[in-house]
mmCIF file with all atom_site columns, C-alpha atoms in Angstrom:
data_model
loop_
_atom_site.group_PDB
_atom_site.id
_atom_site.type_symbol
_atom_site.label_atom_id
_atom_site.label_alt_id
_atom_site.label_comp_id
_atom_site.label_asym_id
_atom_site.label_entity_id
_atom_site.label_seq_id
_atom_site.pdbx_PDB_ins_code
_atom_site.Cartn_x
_atom_site.Cartn_y
_atom_site.Cartn_z
_atom_site.occupancy
_atom_site.B_iso_or_equiv
_atom_site.pdbx_formal_charge
_atom_site.auth_seq_id
_atom_site.auth_comp_id
_atom_site.auth_asym_id
_atom_site.auth_atom_id
_atom_site.pdbx_PDB_model_num
ATOM 1   C CA . UNK A 1 1   ? 181.405 117.841 136.656 1.00 0.00 ? 28  UNK A CA 1
ATOM 2   C CA . UNK A 1 2   ? 179.651 117.291 133.661 1.00 0.00 ? 29  UNK A CA 1
ATOM 3   C CA . UNK A 1 3   ? 180.801 118.704 130.089 1.00 0.00 ? 30  UNK A CA 1
ATOM 4   C CA . UNK A 1 4   ? 177.849 120.612 129.336 1.00 0.00 ? 31  UNK A CA 1
ATOM 5   C CA . UNK A 1 5   ? 178.499 124.504 128.293 1.00 0.00 ? 32  UNK A CA 1
ATOM 6   C CA . UNK A 1 6   ? 176.261 127.363 126.955 1.00 0.00 ? 33  UNK A CA 1
ATOM 7   C CA . UNK A 1 7   ? 177.019 129.722 124.748 1.00 0.00 ? 34  UNK A CA 1
ATOM 8   C CA . UNK A 1 8   ? 176.929 132.929 124.508 1.00 0.00 ? 35  UNK A CA 1
ATOM 9   C CA . UNK A 1 9   ? 177.518 133.390 128.323 1.00 0.00 ? 36  UNK A CA 1
ATOM 10  C CA . UNK A 1 10  ? 176.163 137.150 127.629 1.00 0.00 ? 37  UNK A CA 1
ATOM 11  C CA . UNK A 1 11  ? 174.214 139.126 125.007 1.00 0.00 ? 38  UNK A CA 1
ATOM 12  C CA . UNK A 1 12  ? 172.589 142.375 124.852 1.00 0.00 ? 39  UNK A CA 1
ATOM 13  C CA . UNK A 1 13  ? 170.102 142.330 121.953 1.00 0.00 ? 40  UNK A CA 1
ATOM 14  C CA . UNK A 1 14  ? 167.662 144.669 120.890 1.00 0.00 ? 41  UNK A CA 1
ATOM 15  C CA . UNK A 1 15  ? 163.779 144.009 121.110 1.00 0.00 ? 42  UNK A CA 1
ATOM 16  C CA . UNK A 1 16  ? 162.338 142.006 117.968 1.00 0.00 ? 43  UNK A CA 1
ATOM 17  C CA . UNK A 1 17  ? 165.410 140.574 116.937 1.00 0.00 ? 44  UNK A CA 1
ATOM 18  C CA . UNK A 1 18  ? 165.641 136.877 116.973 1.00 0.00 ? 45  UNK A CA 1
ATOM 19  C CA . UNK A 1 19  ? 168.277 135.162 119.249 1.00 0.00 ? 46  UNK A CA 1
ATOM 20  C CA . UNK A 1 20  ? 169.472 131.642 119.689 1.00 0.00 ? 47  UNK A CA 1
ATOM 21  C CA . UNK A 1 21  ? 171.010 129.966 122.868 1.00 0.00 ? 48  UNK A CA 1
ATOM 22  C CA . UNK A 1 22  ? 173.453 126.880 122.367 1.00 0.00 ? 49  UNK A CA 1
ATOM 23  C CA . UNK A 1 23  ? 174.123 124.007 125.381 1.00 0.00 ? 50  UNK A CA 1
ATOM 24  C CA . UNK A 1 24  ? 176.099 121.692 124.064 1.00 0.00 ? 51  UNK A CA 1
ATOM 25  C CA . UNK A 1 25  ? 177.099 118.277 126.289 1.00 0.00 ? 52  UNK A CA 1
ATOM 26  C CA . UNK A 1 26  ? 179.445 115.511 126.185 1.00 0.00 ? 53  UNK A CA 1
ATOM 27  C CA . UNK A 1 27  ? 177.733 113.318 128.683 1.00 0.00 ? 54  UNK A CA 1
ATOM 28  C CA . UNK A 1 28  ? 175.125 111.653 126.160 1.00 0.00 ? 55  UNK A CA 1
ATOM 29  C CA . UNK A 1 29  ? 172.350 112.585 128.472 1.00 0.00 ? 56  UNK A CA 1
ATOM 30  C CA . UNK A 1 30  ? 168.987 111.816 127.048 1.00 0.00 ? 57  UNK A CA 1
ATOM 31  C CA . UNK A 1 31  ? 167.203 114.714 128.653 1.00 0.00 ? 58  UNK A CA 1
ATOM 32  C CA . UNK A 1 32  ? 168.346 118.226 128.703 1.00 0.00 ? 59  UNK A CA 1
ATOM 33  C CA . UNK A 1 33  ? 166.388 121.136 129.681 1.00 0.00 ? 60  UNK A CA 1
ATOM 34  C CA . UNK A 1 34  ? 166.438 124.984 129.497 1.00 0.00 ? 61  UNK A CA 1
ATOM 35  C CA . UNK A 1 35  ? 165.244 127.451 132.400 1.00 0.00 ? 62  UNK A CA 1
ATOM 36  C CA . UNK A 1 36  ? 165.140 131.280 133.370 1.00 0.00 ? 63  UNK A CA 1
ATOM 37  C CA . UNK A 1 37  ? 165.810 132.584 136.297 1.00 0.00 ? 64  UNK A CA 1
ATOM 38  C CA . UNK A 1 38  ? 164.617 135.697 137.575 1.00 0.00 ? 65  UNK A CA 1
ATOM 39  C CA . UNK A 1 39  ? 164.839 137.401 141.105 1.00 0.00 ? 66  UNK A CA 1
ATOM 40  C CA . UNK A 1 40  ? 161.357 135.488 143.608 1.00 0.00 ? 67  UNK A CA 1
ATOM 41  C CA . UNK A 1 41  ? 160.665 132.989 140.713 1.00 0.00 ? 68  UNK A CA 1
ATOM 42  C CA . UNK A 1 42  ? 163.036 130.596 141.462 1.00 0.00 ? 69  UNK A CA 1
ATOM 43  C CA . UNK A 1 43  ? 164.156 128.175 137.821 1.00 0.00 ? 70  UNK A CA 1
ATOM 44  C CA . UNK A 1 44  ? 160.988 128.073 135.685 1.00 0.00 ? 71  UNK A CA 1
ATOM 45  C CA . UNK A 1 45  ? 161.177 125.199 132.859 1.00 0.00 ? 72  UNK A CA 1
ATOM 46  C CA . UNK A 1 46  ? 161.083 126.751 129.258 1.00 0.00 ? 73  UNK A CA 1
ATOM 47  C CA . UNK A 1 47  ? 161.127 123.559 127.064 1.00 0.00 ? 74  UNK A CA 1
ATOM 48  C CA . UNK A 1 48  ? 162.456 119.910 127.992 1.00 0.00 ? 75  UNK A CA 1
ATOM 49  C CA . UNK A 1 49  ? 163.751 117.428 125.685 1.00 0.00 ? 76  UNK A CA 1
ATOM 50  C CA . UNK A 1 50  ? 163.763 113.496 125.767 1.00 0.00 ? 77  UNK A CA 1
ATOM 51  C CA . UNK A 1 51  ? 165.771 112.705 122.868 1.00 0.00 ? 78  UNK A CA 1
ATOM 52  C CA . UNK A 1 52  ? 166.675 113.406 119.685 1.00 0.00 ? 79  UNK A CA 1
ATOM 53  C CA . UNK A 1 53  ? 163.653 115.631 117.925 1.00 0.00 ? 80  UNK A CA 1
ATOM 54  C CA . UNK A 1 54  ? 161.353 114.843 121.035 1.00 0.00 ? 81  UNK A CA 1
ATOM 55  C CA . UNK A 1 55  ? 161.037 118.239 123.110 1.00 0.00 ? 82  UNK A CA 1
ATOM 56  C CA . UNK A 1 56  ? 157.935 119.289 125.127 1.00 0.00 ? 83  UNK A CA 1
ATOM 57  C CA . UNK A 1 57  ? 156.885 122.540 126.541 1.00 0.00 ? 84  UNK A CA 1
ATOM 58  C CA . UNK A 1 58  ? 157.488 123.609 129.977 1.00 0.00 ? 85  UNK A CA 1
ATOM 59  C CA . UNK A 1 59  ? 156.100 126.499 132.368 1.00 0.00 ? 86  UNK A CA 1
ATOM 60  C CA . UNK A 1 60  ? 156.934 129.529 130.690 1.00 0.00 ? 87  UNK A CA 1
ATOM 61  C CA . UNK A 1 61  ? 156.796 128.306 126.683 1.00 0.00 ? 88  UNK A CA 1
ATOM 62  C CA . UNK A 1 62  ? 155.616 131.227 125.003 1.00 0.00 ? 89  UNK A CA 1
ATOM 63  C CA . UNK A 1 63  ? 157.789 133.170 122.746 1.00 0.00 ? 90  UNK A CA 1
ATOM 64  C CA . UNK A 1 64  ? 160.417 130.714 123.074 1.00 0.00 ? 91  UNK A CA 1
ATOM 65  C CA . UNK A 1 65  ? 161.344 127.297 120.651 1.00 0.00 ? 92  UNK A CA 1
ATOM 66  C CA . UNK A 1 66  ? 163.687 124.819 120.574 1.00 0.00 ? 93  UNK A CA 1
ATOM 67  C CA . UNK A 1 67  ? 165.007 122.200 118.214 1.00 0.00 ? 94  UNK A CA 1
ATOM 68  C CA . UNK A 1 68  ? 167.699 119.036 119.486 1.00 0.00 ? 95  UNK A CA 1
ATOM 69  C CA . UNK A 1 69  ? 169.154 117.824 115.853 1.00 0.00 ? 96  UNK A CA 1
ATOM 70  C CA . UNK A 1 70  ? 171.843 115.839 117.590 1.00 0.00 ? 97  UNK A CA 1
ATOM 71  C CA . UNK A 1 71  ? 171.770 114.436 121.170 1.00 0.00 ? 98  UNK A CA 1
ATOM 72  C CA . UNK A 1 72  ? 175.031 116.785 122.668 1.00 0.00 ? 99  UNK A CA 1
ATOM 73  C CA . UNK A 1 73  ? 173.308 119.878 120.938 1.00 0.00 ? 100 UNK A CA 1
ATOM 74  C CA . UNK A 1 74  ? 170.050 121.840 122.519 1.00 0.00 ? 101 UNK A CA 1
ATOM 75  C CA . UNK A 1 75  ? 168.835 124.757 120.785 1.00 0.00 ? 102 UNK A CA 1
ATOM 76  C CA . UNK A 1 76  ? 166.257 127.899 122.210 1.00 0.00 ? 103 UNK A CA 1
ATOM 77  C CA . UNK A 1 77  ? 165.347 130.795 119.926 1.00 0.00 ? 104 UNK A CA 1
ATOM 78  C CA . UNK A 1 78  ? 163.414 133.605 121.216 1.00 0.00 ? 105 UNK A CA 1
ATOM 79  C CA . UNK A 1 79  ? 161.756 134.204 118.389 1.00 0.00 ? 106 UNK A CA 1
ATOM 80  C CA . UNK A 1 80  ? 161.146 138.044 118.560 1.00 0.00 ? 107 UNK A CA 1
ATOM 81  C CA . UNK A 1 81  ? 162.629 138.838 121.749 1.00 0.00 ? 108 UNK A CA 1
ATOM 82  C CA . UNK A 1 82  ? 161.013 141.248 123.852 1.00 0.00 ? 109 UNK A CA 1
ATOM 83  C CA . UNK A 1 83  ? 162.133 142.715 127.284 1.00 0.00 ? 110 UNK A CA 1
ATOM 84  C CA . UNK A 1 84  ? 160.509 140.536 129.649 1.00 0.00 ? 111 UNK A CA 1
ATOM 85  C CA . UNK A 1 85  ? 163.211 137.833 127.859 1.00 0.00 ? 112 UNK A CA 1
ATOM 86  C CA . UNK A 1 86  ? 165.605 139.821 129.417 1.00 0.00 ? 113 UNK A CA 1
ATOM 87  C CA . UNK A 1 87  ? 166.460 136.990 132.006 1.00 0.00 ? 114 UNK A CA 1
ATOM 88  C CA . UNK A 1 88  ? 169.248 134.266 133.314 1.00 0.00 ? 115 UNK A CA 1
ATOM 89  C CA . UNK A 1 89  ? 168.979 131.215 131.012 1.00 0.00 ? 116 UNK A CA 1
ATOM 90  C CA . UNK A 1 90  ? 170.015 127.751 131.832 1.00 0.00 ? 117 UNK A CA 1
ATOM 91  C CA . UNK A 1 91  ? 170.582 124.861 130.060 1.00 0.00 ? 118 UNK A CA 1
ATOM 92  C CA . UNK A 1 92  ? 170.509 121.251 131.927 1.00 0.00 ? 119 UNK A CA 1
ATOM 93  C CA . UNK A 1 93  ? 170.748 117.531 130.838 1.00 0.00 ? 120 UNK A CA 1
ATOM 94  C CA . UNK A 1 94  ? 170.688 114.367 132.589 1.00 0.00 ? 121 UNK A CA 1
ATOM 95  C CA . UNK A 1 95  ? 169.806 110.612 132.187 1.00 0.00 ? 122 UNK A CA 1
ATOM 96  C CA . UNK A 1 96  ? 166.699 108.853 132.224 1.00 0.00 ? 123 UNK A CA 1
ATOM 97  C CA . UNK A 1 97  ? 164.612 110.546 134.709 1.00 0.00 ? 124 UNK A CA 1
ATOM 98  C CA . UNK A 1 98  ? 164.651 107.452 136.842 1.00 0.00 ? 125 UNK A CA 1
ATOM 99  C CA . UNK A 1 99  ? 164.826 108.943 140.283 1.00 0.00 ? 126 UNK A CA 1
ATOM 100 C CA . UNK A 1 100 ? 165.440 105.748 142.147 1.00 0.00 ? 127 UNK A CA 1
ATOM 101 C CA . UNK A 1 101 ? 168.353 105.509 140.524 1.00 0.00 ? 128 UNK A CA 1
ATOM 102 C CA . UNK A 1 102 ? 169.633 108.875 141.408 1.00 0.00 ? 129 UNK A CA 1
ATOM 103 C CA . UNK A 1 103 ? 170.215 109.988 138.257 1.00 0.00 ? 130 UNK A CA 1
ATOM 104 C CA . UNK A 1 104 ? 171.733 113.577 138.530 1.00 0.00 ? 131 UNK A CA 1
ATOM 105 C CA . UNK A 1 105 ? 170.884 116.675 136.554 1.00 0.00 ? 132 UNK A CA 1
ATOM 106 C CA . UNK A 1 106 ? 173.713 118.815 135.745 1.00 0.00 ? 133 UNK A CA 1
ATOM 107 C CA . UNK A 1 107 ? 173.196 122.493 134.584 1.00 0.00 ? 134 UNK A CA 1
ATOM 108 C CA . UNK A 1 108 ? 175.999 124.898 132.990 1.00 0.00 ? 135 UNK A CA 1
ATOM 109 C CA . UNK A 1 109 ? 176.343 127.826 133.845 1.00 0.00 ? 136 UNK A CA 1
ATOM 110 C CA . UNK A 1 110 ? 174.064 130.196 132.403 1.00 0.00 ? 137 UNK A CA 1
ATOM 111 C CA . UNK A 1 111 ? 173.852 132.695 129.727 1.00 0.00 ? 138 UNK A CA 1
ATOM 112 C CA . UNK A 1 112 ? 173.184 136.471 130.626 1.00 0.00 ? 139 UNK A CA 1
ATOM 113 C CA . UNK A 1 113 ? 170.500 137.905 127.798 1.00 0.00 ? 140 UNK A CA 1
ATOM 114 C CA . UNK A 1 114 ? 169.609 141.703 128.307 1.00 0.00 ? 141 UNK A CA 1
ATOM 115 C CA . UNK A 1 115 ? 167.079 142.257 125.534 1.00 0.00 ? 142 UNK A CA 1
ATOM 116 C CA . UNK A 1 116 ? 166.689 146.895 124.873 1.00 0.00 ? 143 UNK A CA 1
ATOM 117 C CA . UNK B 2 1   ? 150.050 122.083 136.999 1.00 0.00 ? 30  UNK B CA 1
ATOM 118 C CA . UNK B 2 2   ? 152.731 121.216 139.659 1.00 0.00 ? 31  UNK B CA 1
ATOM 119 C CA . UNK B 2 3   ? 153.056 123.967 142.049 1.00 0.00 ? 32  UNK B CA 1
ATOM 120 C CA . UNK B 2 4   ? 155.871 124.157 144.145 1.00 0.00 ? 33  UNK B CA 1
ATOM 121 C CA . UNK B 2 5   ? 156.208 126.751 147.398 1.00 0.00 ? 34  UNK B CA 1
ATOM 122 C CA . UNK B 2 6   ? 158.877 127.265 148.842 1.00 0.00 ? 35  UNK B CA 1
ATOM 123 C CA . UNK B 2 7   ? 159.691 129.385 152.449 1.00 0.00 ? 36  UNK B CA 1
ATOM 124 C CA . UNK B 2 8   ? 161.067 131.369 153.483 1.00 0.00 ? 37  UNK B CA 1
ATOM 125 C CA . UNK B 2 9   ? 162.588 133.267 150.266 1.00 0.00 ? 38  UNK B CA 1
ATOM 126 C CA . UNK B 2 10  ? 164.660 135.063 152.521 1.00 0.00 ? 39  UNK B CA 1
ATOM 127 C CA . UNK B 2 11  ? 166.608 133.771 155.953 1.00 0.00 ? 40  UNK B CA 1
ATOM 128 C CA . UNK B 2 12  ? 169.256 136.005 157.323 1.00 0.00 ? 41  UNK B CA 1
ATOM 129 C CA . UNK B 2 13  ? 170.709 134.429 160.881 1.00 0.00 ? 42  UNK B CA 1
ATOM 130 C CA . UNK B 2 14  ? 173.713 134.213 162.709 1.00 0.00 ? 43  UNK B CA 1
ATOM 131 C CA . UNK B 2 15  ? 176.806 131.795 162.897 1.00 0.00 ? 44  UNK B CA 1
ATOM 132 C CA . UNK B 2 16  ? 175.922 128.566 164.732 1.00 0.00 ? 45  UNK B CA 1
ATOM 133 C CA . UNK B 2 17  ? 171.909 128.970 164.801 1.00 0.00 ? 46  UNK B CA 1
ATOM 134 C CA . UNK B 2 18  ? 169.543 126.404 163.148 1.00 0.00 ? 47  UNK B CA 1
ATOM 135 C CA . UNK B 2 19  ? 167.667 126.786 160.441 1.00 0.00 ? 48  UNK B CA 1
ATOM 136 C CA . UNK B 2 20  ? 164.577 124.973 158.410 1.00 0.00 ? 49  UNK B CA 1
ATOM 137 C CA . UNK B 2 21  ? 163.691 125.461 154.626 1.00 0.00 ? 50  UNK B CA 1
ATOM 138 C CA . UNK B 2 22  ? 160.111 124.082 153.343 1.00 0.00 ? 51  UNK B CA 1
ATOM 139 C CA . UNK B 2 23  ? 158.862 122.663 150.264 1.00 0.00 ? 52  UNK B CA 1
ATOM 140 C CA . UNK B 2 24  ? 155.460 122.273 149.686 1.00 0.00 ? 53  UNK B CA 1
ATOM 141 C CA . UNK B 2 25  ? 152.965 121.355 146.313 1.00 0.00 ? 54  UNK B CA 1
ATOM 142 C CA . UNK B 2 26  ? 149.286 119.696 146.767 1.00 0.00 ? 55  UNK B CA 1
ATOM 143 C CA . UNK B 2 27  ? 150.740 117.238 143.850 1.00 0.00 ? 56  UNK B CA 1
ATOM 144 C CA . UNK B 2 28  ? 152.692 113.965 144.468 1.00 0.00 ? 57  UNK B CA 1
ATOM 145 C CA . UNK B 2 29  ? 155.953 113.759 143.277 1.00 0.00 ? 58  UNK B CA 1
ATOM 146 C CA . UNK B 2 30  ? 158.012 110.722 142.415 1.00 0.00 ? 59  UNK B CA 1
ATOM 147 C CA . UNK B 2 31  ? 160.776 112.656 143.996 1.00 0.00 ? 60  UNK B CA 1
ATOM 148 C CA . UNK B 2 32  ? 162.252 115.962 144.957 1.00 0.00 ? 61  UNK B CA 1
ATOM 149 C CA . UNK B 2 33  ? 165.679 117.341 144.466 1.00 0.00 ? 62  UNK B CA 1
ATOM 150 C CA . UNK B 2 34  ? 167.851 120.052 146.655 1.00 0.00 ? 63  UNK B CA 1
ATOM 151 C CA . UNK B 2 35  ? 169.892 122.276 145.283 1.00 0.00 ? 64  UNK B CA 1
ATOM 152 C CA . UNK B 2 36  ? 172.299 125.334 146.469 1.00 0.00 ? 65  UNK B CA 1
ATOM 153 C CA . UNK B 2 37  ? 173.372 127.614 143.895 1.00 0.00 ? 66  UNK B CA 1
ATOM 154 C CA . UNK B 2 38  ? 176.128 130.421 144.086 1.00 0.00 ? 67  UNK B CA 1
ATOM 155 C CA . UNK B 2 39  ? 176.041 133.808 142.512 1.00 0.00 ? 68  UNK B CA 1
ATOM 156 C CA . UNK B 2 40  ? 176.847 133.268 138.713 1.00 0.00 ? 69  UNK B CA 1
ATOM 157 C CA . UNK B 2 41  ? 177.023 129.393 139.198 1.00 0.00 ? 70  UNK B CA 1
ATOM 158 C CA . UNK B 2 42  ? 174.481 127.038 137.497 1.00 0.00 ? 71  UNK B CA 1
ATOM 159 C CA . UNK B 2 43  ? 172.775 125.133 140.873 1.00 0.00 ? 72  UNK B CA 1
ATOM 160 C CA . UNK B 2 44  ? 174.533 121.669 142.133 1.00 0.00 ? 73  UNK B CA 1
ATOM 161 C CA . UNK B 2 45  ? 172.106 118.784 143.302 1.00 0.00 ? 74  UNK B CA 1
ATOM 162 C CA . UNK B 2 46  ? 172.198 118.287 146.946 1.00 0.00 ? 75  UNK B CA 1
ATOM 163 C CA . UNK B 2 47  ? 170.307 115.696 147.661 1.00 0.00 ? 76  UNK B CA 1
ATOM 164 C CA . UNK B 2 48  ? 167.131 113.280 145.973 1.00 0.00 ? 77  UNK B CA 1
ATOM 165 C CA . UNK B 2 49  ? 164.693 112.087 148.160 1.00 0.00 ? 78  UNK B CA 1
ATOM 166 C CA . UNK B 2 50  ? 162.247 109.531 146.725 1.00 0.00 ? 79  UNK B CA 1
ATOM 167 C CA . UNK B 2 51  ? 160.613 107.363 149.652 1.00 0.00 ? 80  UNK B CA 1
ATOM 168 C CA . UNK B 2 52  ? 158.197 108.918 151.645 1.00 0.00 ? 81  UNK B CA 1
ATOM 169 C CA . UNK B 2 53  ? 159.744 109.953 154.963 1.00 0.00 ? 82  UNK B CA 1
ATOM 170 C CA . UNK B 2 54  ? 162.466 109.201 154.048 1.00 0.00 ? 83  UNK B CA 1
ATOM 171 C CA . UNK B 2 55  ? 165.510 110.840 155.676 1.00 0.00 ? 84  UNK B CA 1
ATOM 172 C CA . UNK B 2 56  ? 168.891 111.864 154.272 1.00 0.00 ? 85  UNK B CA 1
ATOM 173 C CA . UNK B 2 57  ? 170.998 113.463 156.076 1.00 0.00 ? 86  UNK B CA 1
ATOM 174 C CA . UNK B 2 58  ? 174.703 115.106 154.526 1.00 0.00 ? 87  UNK B CA 1
ATOM 175 C CA . UNK B 2 59  ? 176.873 116.509 157.303 1.00 0.00 ? 88  UNK B CA 1
ATOM 176 C CA . UNK B 2 60  ? 175.350 119.180 159.177 1.00 0.00 ? 89  UNK B CA 1
ATOM 177 C CA . UNK B 2 61  ? 172.129 119.303 156.543 1.00 0.00 ? 90  UNK B CA 1
ATOM 178 C CA . UNK B 2 62  ? 169.607 116.963 156.962 1.00 0.00 ? 91  UNK B CA 1
ATOM 179 C CA . UNK B 2 63  ? 166.749 116.628 154.200 1.00 0.00 ? 92  UNK B CA 1
ATOM 180 C CA . UNK B 2 64  ? 163.505 114.909 154.888 1.00 0.00 ? 93  UNK B CA 1
ATOM 181 C CA . UNK B 2 65  ? 160.518 113.795 152.347 1.00 0.00 ? 94  UNK B CA 1
ATOM 182 C CA . UNK B 2 66  ? 156.996 113.959 153.215 1.00 0.00 ? 95  UNK B CA 1
ATOM 183 C CA . UNK B 2 67  ? 155.248 110.842 154.207 1.00 0.00 ? 96  UNK B CA 1
ATOM 184 C CA . UNK B 2 68  ? 152.116 111.644 150.987 1.00 0.00 ? 97  UNK B CA 1
ATOM 185 C CA . UNK B 2 69  ? 155.729 112.735 148.698 1.00 0.00 ? 98  UNK B CA 1
ATOM 186 C CA . UNK B 2 70  ? 154.556 116.763 148.520 1.00 0.00 ? 99  UNK B CA 1
ATOM 187 C CA . UNK B 2 71  ? 156.317 118.217 150.250 1.00 0.00 ? 100 UNK B CA 1
ATOM 188 C CA . UNK B 2 72  ? 160.158 117.970 151.916 1.00 0.00 ? 101 UNK B CA 1
ATOM 189 C CA . UNK B 2 73  ? 162.356 120.095 153.853 1.00 0.00 ? 102 UNK B CA 1
ATOM 190 C CA . UNK B 2 74  ? 165.572 121.006 154.637 1.00 0.00 ? 103 UNK B CA 1
ATOM 191 C CA . UNK B 2 75  ? 167.428 121.394 158.051 1.00 0.00 ? 104 UNK B CA 1
ATOM 192 C CA . UNK B 2 76  ? 170.725 123.238 158.594 1.00 0.00 ? 105 UNK B CA 1
ATOM 193 C CA . UNK B 2 77  ? 172.511 122.668 162.318 1.00 0.00 ? 106 UNK B CA 1
ATOM 194 C CA . UNK B 2 78  ? 174.873 125.471 163.504 1.00 0.00 ? 107 UNK B CA 1
ATOM 195 C CA . UNK B 2 79  ? 174.865 126.834 160.348 1.00 0.00 ? 108 UNK B CA 1
ATOM 196 C CA . UNK B 2 80  ? 178.483 128.365 158.997 1.00 0.00 ? 109 UNK B CA 1
ATOM 197 C CA . UNK B 2 81  ? 179.121 131.226 156.904 1.00 0.00 ? 110 UNK B CA 1
ATOM 198 C CA . UNK B 2 82  ? 179.875 128.786 153.620 1.00 0.00 ? 111 UNK B CA 1
ATOM 199 C CA . UNK B 2 83  ? 176.334 128.243 153.654 1.00 0.00 ? 112 UNK B CA 1
ATOM 200 C CA . UNK B 2 84  ? 175.553 131.347 152.465 1.00 0.00 ? 113 UNK B CA 1
ATOM 201 C CA . UNK B 2 85  ? 173.630 130.778 148.971 1.00 0.00 ? 114 UNK B CA 1
ATOM 202 C CA . UNK B 2 86  ? 170.409 129.874 147.260 1.00 0.00 ? 115 UNK B CA 1
ATOM 203 C CA . UNK B 2 87  ? 168.822 127.039 147.995 1.00 0.00 ? 116 UNK B CA 1
ATOM 204 C CA . UNK B 2 88  ? 166.493 125.597 145.252 1.00 0.00 ? 117 UNK B CA 1
ATOM 205 C CA . UNK B 2 89  ? 163.647 122.183 145.753 1.00 0.00 ? 118 UNK B CA 1
ATOM 206 C CA . UNK B 2 90  ? 162.675 120.578 142.596 1.00 0.00 ? 119 UNK B CA 1
ATOM 207 C CA . UNK B 2 91  ? 159.982 117.991 142.145 1.00 0.00 ? 120 UNK B CA 1
ATOM 208 C CA . UNK B 2 92  ? 160.267 115.154 140.010 1.00 0.00 ? 121 UNK B CA 1
ATOM 209 C CA . UNK B 2 93  ? 156.895 114.452 138.092 1.00 0.00 ? 122 UNK B CA 1
ATOM 210 C CA . UNK B 2 94  ? 155.797 111.006 138.055 1.00 0.00 ? 123 UNK B CA 1
ATOM 211 C CA . UNK B 2 95  ? 155.631 110.314 134.303 1.00 0.00 ? 124 UNK B CA 1
ATOM 212 C CA . UNK B 2 96  ? 158.354 111.932 132.056 1.00 0.00 ? 125 UNK B CA 1
ATOM 213 C CA . UNK B 2 97  ? 160.873 113.674 132.388 1.00 0.00 ? 126 UNK B CA 1
ATOM 214 C CA . UNK B 2 98  ? 159.710 117.530 133.998 1.00 0.00 ? 127 UNK B CA 1
ATOM 215 C CA . UNK B 2 99  ? 161.716 118.506 136.945 1.00 0.00 ? 128 UNK B CA 1
ATOM 216 C CA . UNK B 2 100 ? 159.464 121.633 137.821 1.00 0.00 ? 129 UNK B CA 1
ATOM 217 C CA . UNK B 2 101 ? 161.527 124.024 140.722 1.00 0.00 ? 130 UNK B CA 1
ATOM 218 C CA . UNK B 2 102 ? 160.571 126.149 143.954 1.00 0.00 ? 131 UNK B CA 1
ATOM 219 C CA . UNK B 2 103 ? 161.124 129.799 144.150 1.00 0.00 ? 132 UNK B CA 1
ATOM 220 C CA . UNK B 2 104 ? 163.697 129.586 146.890 1.00 0.00 ? 133 UNK B CA 1
ATOM 221 C CA . UNK B 2 105 ? 165.391 130.167 149.491 1.00 0.00 ? 134 UNK B CA 1
ATOM 222 C CA . UNK B 2 106 ? 168.682 133.276 149.805 1.00 0.00 ? 135 UNK B CA 1
ATOM 223 C CA . UNK B 2 107 ? 170.263 131.961 152.485 1.00 0.00 ? 136 UNK B CA 1
ATOM 224 C CA . UNK B 2 108 ? 172.638 134.461 154.420 1.00 0.00 ? 137 UNK B CA 1
ATOM 225 C CA . UNK B 2 109 ? 174.800 133.727 157.464 1.00 0.00 ? 138 UNK B CA 1
ATOM 226 C CA . UNK B 2 110 ? 176.607 136.558 159.547 1.00 0.00 ? 139 UNK B CA 1
ATOM 227 C CA . UNK B 2 111 ? 179.920 135.669 161.207 1.00 0.00 ? 140 UNK B CA 1
#
């Protein structure tokens, strides 16, 4: 398994407060991703990064920001948490999107966030 | 926006039956991946298909990429209770690093 860890694994927070989730990988992967998973929606891409300080929006980026100051760390911030952001958040990392060489994306174990 | 439609969303079958899960899009992808996810864990990659018409086999699982690289299917032969889980397809966009997922198929195989 790739060395990818998420923290915190579980968090309950109040509406309106900022929340930061951390993803740490030890594989020197260039690409990192944040997804949220909700019933009936599969995994929806929030933001992704293709290098240090290089990020781009995904399908559901409103209300979220990200930062990547080091290769190994990718932070997801909920600027002002809302109940609709209650979800399971997955981080992933992988090599360049040279899918022809079969590069694999590895997922963390998820962060369960409840906004009350 | 590239979208992947996966069907069916739920599938409950008896041990020994065969099944097929479909993943369709109106967009062309450079490759399609299939993942399996257990409760409480992150998805794990099963296979990547990259060439139109490509067929890959993984024991009782057969994966196919459509000729136009817009769709894919996963066929399981003689399903077993250990196959129970959430199956996700994901498409890699032609340029850039986005990986877009379908809604998933929740498979339950009863003994």
